[in-house]
mmCIF file with all atom_site columns, C-alpha atoms in Angstrom:
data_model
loop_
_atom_site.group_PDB
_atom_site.id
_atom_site.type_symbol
_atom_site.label_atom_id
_atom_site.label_alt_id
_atom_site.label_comp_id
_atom_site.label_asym_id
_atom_site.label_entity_id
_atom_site.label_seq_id
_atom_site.pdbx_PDB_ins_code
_atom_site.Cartn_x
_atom_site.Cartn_y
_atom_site.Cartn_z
_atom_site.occupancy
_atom_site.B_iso_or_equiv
_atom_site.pdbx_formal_charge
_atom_site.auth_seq_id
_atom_site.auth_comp_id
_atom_site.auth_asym_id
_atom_site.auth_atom_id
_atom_site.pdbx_PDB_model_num
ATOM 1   C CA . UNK L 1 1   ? 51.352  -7.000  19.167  1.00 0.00 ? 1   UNK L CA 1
ATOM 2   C CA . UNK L 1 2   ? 48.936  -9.316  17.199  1.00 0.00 ? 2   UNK L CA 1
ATOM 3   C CA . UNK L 1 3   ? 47.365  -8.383  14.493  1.00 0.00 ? 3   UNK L CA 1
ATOM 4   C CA . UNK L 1 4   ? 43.440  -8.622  15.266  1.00 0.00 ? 4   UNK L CA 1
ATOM 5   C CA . UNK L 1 5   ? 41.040  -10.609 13.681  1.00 0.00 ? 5   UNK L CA 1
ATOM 6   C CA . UNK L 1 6   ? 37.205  -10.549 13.299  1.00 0.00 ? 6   UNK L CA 1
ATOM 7   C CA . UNK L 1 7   ? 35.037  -8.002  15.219  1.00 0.00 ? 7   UNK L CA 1
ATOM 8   C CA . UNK L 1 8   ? 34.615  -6.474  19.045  1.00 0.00 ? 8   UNK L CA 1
ATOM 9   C CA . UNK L 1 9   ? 32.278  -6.607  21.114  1.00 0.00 ? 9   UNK L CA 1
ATOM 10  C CA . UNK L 1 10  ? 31.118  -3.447  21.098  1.00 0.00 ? 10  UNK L CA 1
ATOM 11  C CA . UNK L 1 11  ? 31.096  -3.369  17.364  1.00 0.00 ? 11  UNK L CA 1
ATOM 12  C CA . UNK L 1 12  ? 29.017  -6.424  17.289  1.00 0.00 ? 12  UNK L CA 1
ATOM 13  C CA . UNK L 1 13  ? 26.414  -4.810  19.642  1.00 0.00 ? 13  UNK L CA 1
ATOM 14  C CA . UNK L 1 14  ? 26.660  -1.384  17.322  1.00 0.00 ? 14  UNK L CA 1
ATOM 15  C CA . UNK L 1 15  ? 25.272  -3.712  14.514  1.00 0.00 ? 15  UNK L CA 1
ATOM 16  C CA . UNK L 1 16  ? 22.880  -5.686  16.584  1.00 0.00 ? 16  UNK L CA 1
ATOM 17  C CA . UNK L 1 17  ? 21.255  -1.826  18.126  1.00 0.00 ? 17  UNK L CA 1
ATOM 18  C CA . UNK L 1 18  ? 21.048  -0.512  14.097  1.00 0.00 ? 18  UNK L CA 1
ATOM 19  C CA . UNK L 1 19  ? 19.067  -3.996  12.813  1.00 0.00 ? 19  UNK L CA 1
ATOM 20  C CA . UNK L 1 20  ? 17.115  -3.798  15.775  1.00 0.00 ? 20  UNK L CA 1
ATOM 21  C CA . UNK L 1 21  ? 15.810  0.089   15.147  1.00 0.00 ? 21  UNK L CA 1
ATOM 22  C CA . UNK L 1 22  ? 15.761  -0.944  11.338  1.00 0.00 ? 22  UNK L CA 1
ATOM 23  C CA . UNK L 1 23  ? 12.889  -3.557  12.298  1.00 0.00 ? 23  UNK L CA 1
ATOM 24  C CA . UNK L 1 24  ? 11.462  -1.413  15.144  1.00 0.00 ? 24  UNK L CA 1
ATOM 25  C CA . UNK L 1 25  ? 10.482  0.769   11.972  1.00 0.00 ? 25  UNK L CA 1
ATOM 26  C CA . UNK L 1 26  ? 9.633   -1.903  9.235   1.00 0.00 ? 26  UNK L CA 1
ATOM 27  C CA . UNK L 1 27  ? 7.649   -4.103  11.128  1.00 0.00 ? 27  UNK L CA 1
ATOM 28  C CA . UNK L 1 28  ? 4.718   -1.948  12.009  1.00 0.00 ? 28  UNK L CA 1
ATOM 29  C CA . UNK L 1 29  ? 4.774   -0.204  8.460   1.00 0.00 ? 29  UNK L CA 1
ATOM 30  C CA . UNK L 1 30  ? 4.790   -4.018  6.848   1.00 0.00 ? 30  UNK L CA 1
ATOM 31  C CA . UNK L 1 31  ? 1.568   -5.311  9.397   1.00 0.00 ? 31  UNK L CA 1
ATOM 32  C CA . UNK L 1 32  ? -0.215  -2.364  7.962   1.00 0.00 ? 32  UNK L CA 1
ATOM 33  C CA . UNK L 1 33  ? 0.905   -2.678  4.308   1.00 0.00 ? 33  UNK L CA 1
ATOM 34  C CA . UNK L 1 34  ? -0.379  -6.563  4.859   1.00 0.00 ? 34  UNK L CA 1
ATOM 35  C CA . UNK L 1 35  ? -3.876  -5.335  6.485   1.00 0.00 ? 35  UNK L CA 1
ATOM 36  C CA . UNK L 1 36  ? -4.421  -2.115  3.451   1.00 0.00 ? 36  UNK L CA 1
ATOM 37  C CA . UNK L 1 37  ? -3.871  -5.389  1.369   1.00 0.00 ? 37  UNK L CA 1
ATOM 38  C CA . UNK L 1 38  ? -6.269  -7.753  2.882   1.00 0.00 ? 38  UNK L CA 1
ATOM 39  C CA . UNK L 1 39  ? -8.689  -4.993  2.831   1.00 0.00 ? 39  UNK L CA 1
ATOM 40  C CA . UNK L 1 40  ? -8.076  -4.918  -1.038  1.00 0.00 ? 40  UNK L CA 1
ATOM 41  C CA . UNK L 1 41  ? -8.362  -8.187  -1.371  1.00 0.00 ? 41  UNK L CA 1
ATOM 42  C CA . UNK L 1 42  ? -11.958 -8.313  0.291   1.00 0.00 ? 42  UNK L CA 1
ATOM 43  C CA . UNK L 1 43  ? -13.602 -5.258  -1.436  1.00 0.00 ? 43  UNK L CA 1
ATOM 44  C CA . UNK L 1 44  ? -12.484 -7.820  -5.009  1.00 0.00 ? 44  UNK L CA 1
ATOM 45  C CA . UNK L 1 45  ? -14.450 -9.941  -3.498  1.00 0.00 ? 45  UNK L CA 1
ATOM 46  C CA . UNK L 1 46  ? -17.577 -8.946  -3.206  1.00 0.00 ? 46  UNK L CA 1
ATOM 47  C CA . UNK L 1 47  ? -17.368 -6.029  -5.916  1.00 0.00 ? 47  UNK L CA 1
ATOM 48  C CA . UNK L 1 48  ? -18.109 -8.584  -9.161  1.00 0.00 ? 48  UNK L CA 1
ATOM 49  C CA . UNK L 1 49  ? -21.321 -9.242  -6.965  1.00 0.00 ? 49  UNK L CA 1
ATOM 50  C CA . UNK L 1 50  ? -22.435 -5.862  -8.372  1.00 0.00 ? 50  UNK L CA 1
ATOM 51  C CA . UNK L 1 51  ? -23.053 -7.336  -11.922 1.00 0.00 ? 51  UNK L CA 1
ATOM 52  C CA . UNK L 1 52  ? -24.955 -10.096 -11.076 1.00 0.00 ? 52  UNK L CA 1
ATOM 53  C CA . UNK L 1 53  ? -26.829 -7.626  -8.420  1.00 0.00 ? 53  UNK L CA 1
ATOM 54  C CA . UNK L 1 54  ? -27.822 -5.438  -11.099 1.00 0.00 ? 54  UNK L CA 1
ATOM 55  C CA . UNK L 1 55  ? -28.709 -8.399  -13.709 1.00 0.00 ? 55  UNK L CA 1
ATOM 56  C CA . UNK L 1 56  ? -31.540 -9.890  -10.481 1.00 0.00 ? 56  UNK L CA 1
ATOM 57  C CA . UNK L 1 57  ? -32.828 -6.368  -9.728  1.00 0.00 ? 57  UNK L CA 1
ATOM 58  C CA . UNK L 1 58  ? -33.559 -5.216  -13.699 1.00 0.00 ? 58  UNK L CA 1
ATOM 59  C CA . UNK L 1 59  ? -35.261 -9.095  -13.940 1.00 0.00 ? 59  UNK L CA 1
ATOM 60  C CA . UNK L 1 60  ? -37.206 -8.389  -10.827 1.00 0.00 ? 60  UNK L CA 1
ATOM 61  C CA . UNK L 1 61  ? -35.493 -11.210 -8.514  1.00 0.00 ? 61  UNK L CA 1
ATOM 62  C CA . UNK L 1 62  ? -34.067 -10.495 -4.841  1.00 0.00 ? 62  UNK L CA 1
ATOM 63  C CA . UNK L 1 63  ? -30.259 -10.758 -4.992  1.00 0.00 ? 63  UNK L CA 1
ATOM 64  C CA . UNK L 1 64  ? -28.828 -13.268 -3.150  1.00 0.00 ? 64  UNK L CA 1
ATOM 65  C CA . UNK L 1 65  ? -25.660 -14.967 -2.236  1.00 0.00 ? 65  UNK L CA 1
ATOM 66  C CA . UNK L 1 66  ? -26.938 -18.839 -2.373  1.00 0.00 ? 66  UNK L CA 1
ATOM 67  C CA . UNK L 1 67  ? -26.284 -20.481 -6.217  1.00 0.00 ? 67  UNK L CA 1
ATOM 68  C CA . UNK L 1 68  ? -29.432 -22.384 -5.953  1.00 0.00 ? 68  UNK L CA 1
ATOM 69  C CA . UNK L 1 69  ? -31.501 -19.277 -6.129  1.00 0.00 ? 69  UNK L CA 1
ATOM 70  C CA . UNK L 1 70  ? -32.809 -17.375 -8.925  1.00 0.00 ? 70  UNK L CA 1
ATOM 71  C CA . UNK L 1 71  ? -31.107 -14.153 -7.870  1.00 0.00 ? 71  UNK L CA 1
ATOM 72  C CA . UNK L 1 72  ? -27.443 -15.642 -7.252  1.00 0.00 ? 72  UNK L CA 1
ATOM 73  C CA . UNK L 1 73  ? -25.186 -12.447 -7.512  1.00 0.00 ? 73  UNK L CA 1
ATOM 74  C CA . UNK L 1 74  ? -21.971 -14.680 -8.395  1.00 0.00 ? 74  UNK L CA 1
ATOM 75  C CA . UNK L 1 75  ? -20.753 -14.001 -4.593  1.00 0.00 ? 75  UNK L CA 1
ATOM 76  C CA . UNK L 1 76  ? -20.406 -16.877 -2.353  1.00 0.00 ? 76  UNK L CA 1
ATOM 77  C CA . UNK L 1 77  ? -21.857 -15.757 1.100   1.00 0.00 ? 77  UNK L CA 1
ATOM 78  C CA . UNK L 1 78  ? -18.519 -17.002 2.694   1.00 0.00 ? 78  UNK L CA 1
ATOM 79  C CA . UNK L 1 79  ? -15.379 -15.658 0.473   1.00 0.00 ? 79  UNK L CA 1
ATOM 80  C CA . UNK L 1 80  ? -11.354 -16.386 2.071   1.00 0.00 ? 80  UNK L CA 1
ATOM 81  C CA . UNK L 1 81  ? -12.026 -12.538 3.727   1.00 0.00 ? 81  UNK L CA 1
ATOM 82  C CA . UNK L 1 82  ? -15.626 -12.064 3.700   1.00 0.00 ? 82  UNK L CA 1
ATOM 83  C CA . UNK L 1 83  ? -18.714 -13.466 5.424   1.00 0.00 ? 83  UNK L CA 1
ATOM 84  C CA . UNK L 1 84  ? -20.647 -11.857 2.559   1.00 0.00 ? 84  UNK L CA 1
ATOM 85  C CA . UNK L 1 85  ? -24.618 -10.663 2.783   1.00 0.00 ? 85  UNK L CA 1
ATOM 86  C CA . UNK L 1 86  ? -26.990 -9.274  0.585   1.00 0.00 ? 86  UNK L CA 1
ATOM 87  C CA . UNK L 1 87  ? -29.738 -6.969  0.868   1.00 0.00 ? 87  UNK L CA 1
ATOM 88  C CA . UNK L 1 88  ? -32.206 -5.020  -1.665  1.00 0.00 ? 88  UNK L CA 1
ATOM 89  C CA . UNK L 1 89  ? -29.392 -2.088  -1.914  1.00 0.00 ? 89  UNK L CA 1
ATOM 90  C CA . UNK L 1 90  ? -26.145 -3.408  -0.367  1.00 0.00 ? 90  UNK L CA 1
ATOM 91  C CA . UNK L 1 91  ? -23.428 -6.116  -0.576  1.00 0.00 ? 91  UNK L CA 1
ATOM 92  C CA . UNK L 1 92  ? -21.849 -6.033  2.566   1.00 0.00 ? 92  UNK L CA 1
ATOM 93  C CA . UNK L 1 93  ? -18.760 -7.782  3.845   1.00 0.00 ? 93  UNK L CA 1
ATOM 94  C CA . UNK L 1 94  ? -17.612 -8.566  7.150   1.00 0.00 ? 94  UNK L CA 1
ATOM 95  C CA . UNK L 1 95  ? -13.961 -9.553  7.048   1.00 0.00 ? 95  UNK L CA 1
ATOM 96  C CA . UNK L 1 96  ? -12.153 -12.300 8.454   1.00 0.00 ? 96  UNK L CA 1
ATOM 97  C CA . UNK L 1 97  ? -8.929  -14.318 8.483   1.00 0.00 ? 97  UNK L CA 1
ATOM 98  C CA . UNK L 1 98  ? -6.875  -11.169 8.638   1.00 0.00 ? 98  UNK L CA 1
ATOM 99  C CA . UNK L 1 99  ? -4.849  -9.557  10.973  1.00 0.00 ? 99  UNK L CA 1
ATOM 100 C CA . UNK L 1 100 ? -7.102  -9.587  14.501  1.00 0.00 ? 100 UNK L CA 1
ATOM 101 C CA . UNK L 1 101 ? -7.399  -6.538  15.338  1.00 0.00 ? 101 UNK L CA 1
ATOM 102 C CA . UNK L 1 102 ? -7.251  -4.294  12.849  1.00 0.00 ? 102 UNK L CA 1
ATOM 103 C CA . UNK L 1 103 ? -9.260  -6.193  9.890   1.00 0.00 ? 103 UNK L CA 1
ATOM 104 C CA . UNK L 1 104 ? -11.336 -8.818  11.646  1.00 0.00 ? 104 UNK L CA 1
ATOM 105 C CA . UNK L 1 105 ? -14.990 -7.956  11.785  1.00 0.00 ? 105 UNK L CA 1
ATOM 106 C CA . UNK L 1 106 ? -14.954 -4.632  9.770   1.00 0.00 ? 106 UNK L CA 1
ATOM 107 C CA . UNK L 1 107 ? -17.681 -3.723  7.172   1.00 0.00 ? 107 UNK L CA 1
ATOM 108 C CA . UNK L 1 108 ? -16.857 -3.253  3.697   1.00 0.00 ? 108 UNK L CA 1
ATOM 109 C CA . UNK L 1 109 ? -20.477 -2.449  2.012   1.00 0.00 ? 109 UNK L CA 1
ATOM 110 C CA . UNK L 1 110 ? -21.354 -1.632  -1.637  1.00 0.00 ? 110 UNK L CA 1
ATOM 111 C CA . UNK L 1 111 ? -24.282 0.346   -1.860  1.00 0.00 ? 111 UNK L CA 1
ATOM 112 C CA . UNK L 1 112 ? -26.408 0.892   -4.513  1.00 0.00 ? 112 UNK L CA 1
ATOM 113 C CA . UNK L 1 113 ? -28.868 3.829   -4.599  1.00 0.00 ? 113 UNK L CA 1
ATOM 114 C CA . UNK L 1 114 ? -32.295 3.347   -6.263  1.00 0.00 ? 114 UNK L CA 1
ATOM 115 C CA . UNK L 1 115 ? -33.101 6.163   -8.113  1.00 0.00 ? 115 UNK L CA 1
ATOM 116 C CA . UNK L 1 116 ? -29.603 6.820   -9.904  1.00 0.00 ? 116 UNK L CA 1
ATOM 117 C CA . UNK L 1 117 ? -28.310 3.118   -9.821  1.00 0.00 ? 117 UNK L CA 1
ATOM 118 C CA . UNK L 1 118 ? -24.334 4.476   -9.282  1.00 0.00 ? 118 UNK L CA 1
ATOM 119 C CA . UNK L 1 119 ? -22.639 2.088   -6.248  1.00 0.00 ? 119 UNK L CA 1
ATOM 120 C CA . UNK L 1 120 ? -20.990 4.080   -3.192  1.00 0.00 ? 120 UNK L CA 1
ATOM 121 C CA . UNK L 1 121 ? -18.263 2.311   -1.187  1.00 0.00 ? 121 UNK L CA 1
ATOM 122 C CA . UNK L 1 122 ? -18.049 2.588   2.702   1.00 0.00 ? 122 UNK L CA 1
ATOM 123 C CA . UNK L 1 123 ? -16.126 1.044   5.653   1.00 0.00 ? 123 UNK L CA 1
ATOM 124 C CA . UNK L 1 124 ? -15.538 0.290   9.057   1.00 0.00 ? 124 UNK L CA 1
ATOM 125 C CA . UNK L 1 125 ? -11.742 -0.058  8.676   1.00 0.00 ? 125 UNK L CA 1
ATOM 126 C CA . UNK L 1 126 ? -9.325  2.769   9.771   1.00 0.00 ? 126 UNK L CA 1
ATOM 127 C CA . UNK L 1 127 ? -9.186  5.642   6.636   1.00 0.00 ? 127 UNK L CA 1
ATOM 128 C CA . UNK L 1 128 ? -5.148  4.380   6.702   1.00 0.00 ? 128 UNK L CA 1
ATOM 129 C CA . UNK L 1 129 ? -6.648  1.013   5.507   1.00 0.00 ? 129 UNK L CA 1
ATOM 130 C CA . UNK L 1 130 ? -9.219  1.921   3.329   1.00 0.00 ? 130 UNK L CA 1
ATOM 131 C CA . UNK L 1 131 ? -8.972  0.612   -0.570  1.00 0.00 ? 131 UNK L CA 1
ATOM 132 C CA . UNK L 1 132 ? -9.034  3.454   -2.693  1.00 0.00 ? 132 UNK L CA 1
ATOM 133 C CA . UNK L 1 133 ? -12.103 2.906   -4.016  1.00 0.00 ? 133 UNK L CA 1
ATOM 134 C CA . UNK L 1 134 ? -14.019 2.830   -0.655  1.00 0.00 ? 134 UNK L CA 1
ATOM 135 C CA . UNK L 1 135 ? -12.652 6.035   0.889   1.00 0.00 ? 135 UNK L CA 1
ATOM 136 C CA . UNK L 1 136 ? -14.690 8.705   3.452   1.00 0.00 ? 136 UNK L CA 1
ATOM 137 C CA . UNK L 1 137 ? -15.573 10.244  0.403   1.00 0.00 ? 137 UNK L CA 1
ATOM 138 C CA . UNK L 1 138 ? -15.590 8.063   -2.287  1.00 0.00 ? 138 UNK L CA 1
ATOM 139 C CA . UNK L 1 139 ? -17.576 8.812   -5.371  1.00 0.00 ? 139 UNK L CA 1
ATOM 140 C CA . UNK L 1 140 ? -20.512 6.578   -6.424  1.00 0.00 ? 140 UNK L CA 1
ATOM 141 C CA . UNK L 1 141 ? -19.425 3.831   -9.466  1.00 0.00 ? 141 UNK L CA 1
ATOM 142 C CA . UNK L 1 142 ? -21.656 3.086   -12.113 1.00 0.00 ? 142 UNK L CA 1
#
């Protein structure tokens, strides 16, 4: 009797069935690891905007997202994740260039409150892909 070499056939297909539950399980959990990041990425976006939001609103300008005017925030109003607007109490961001359907066209909004001047975070996205910052219950920022 010969001695054998290499693999069977059956242990080849073994192998192929554990690599193929190995990335039935690390697939979904790296798609939402990639969209919890995007979601980071936007809310760094637009959150510097709060500086130059407070700097217009204590010199009496309307805050805005266009450098040419007085109240430019230091926010582009297009950003690589954000299609970025600006009102008298909010810098909202609607995402884009992320994964379809689970980032695309969600609401990221700062927004600040008159009378105290702290910032509150909120969002569209799923609470699983939520920055930290910007949770259900988040706590106002100064």
């Amino acid at each position: 009797m010969k001695n054998q070499k290499g693999f069977t056939l059956i242990e080849l297909m073994i192998v192929v069935a554990i690599i193929a539950i190995l990335a039935a399980i690390a697939i979904p959990a790296y798609q939402d690891y990639v969209v919890r990041s995007q979601a980071a990425s936007a809310l760094a976006e637009i959150t510097p905007g709060k500086v130059g939001f407070e700097q217009a609103t204590n010199e009496g300008k309307t805050p805005s997202t266009t450098a040419t005017d007085a109240g430019f925030i230091g926010v582009a109003a297009s950003t690589s994740y954000c299609n970025v607007a600006v009102t008298a109490t909010t810098i909202a961001c609607t995402t884009k260039n992320g994964n379809a359907t689970k980032f695309n066209s969600k609401n990221i909004t700062w927004t600040r409150d008159a009378n105290s001047g702290l910032w509150s975070c909120s969002t569209s996205l799923d609470a699983k892909y939520r920055p930290g910052q910007c949770g259900a219950a988040a706590a106002p920022t100064p």
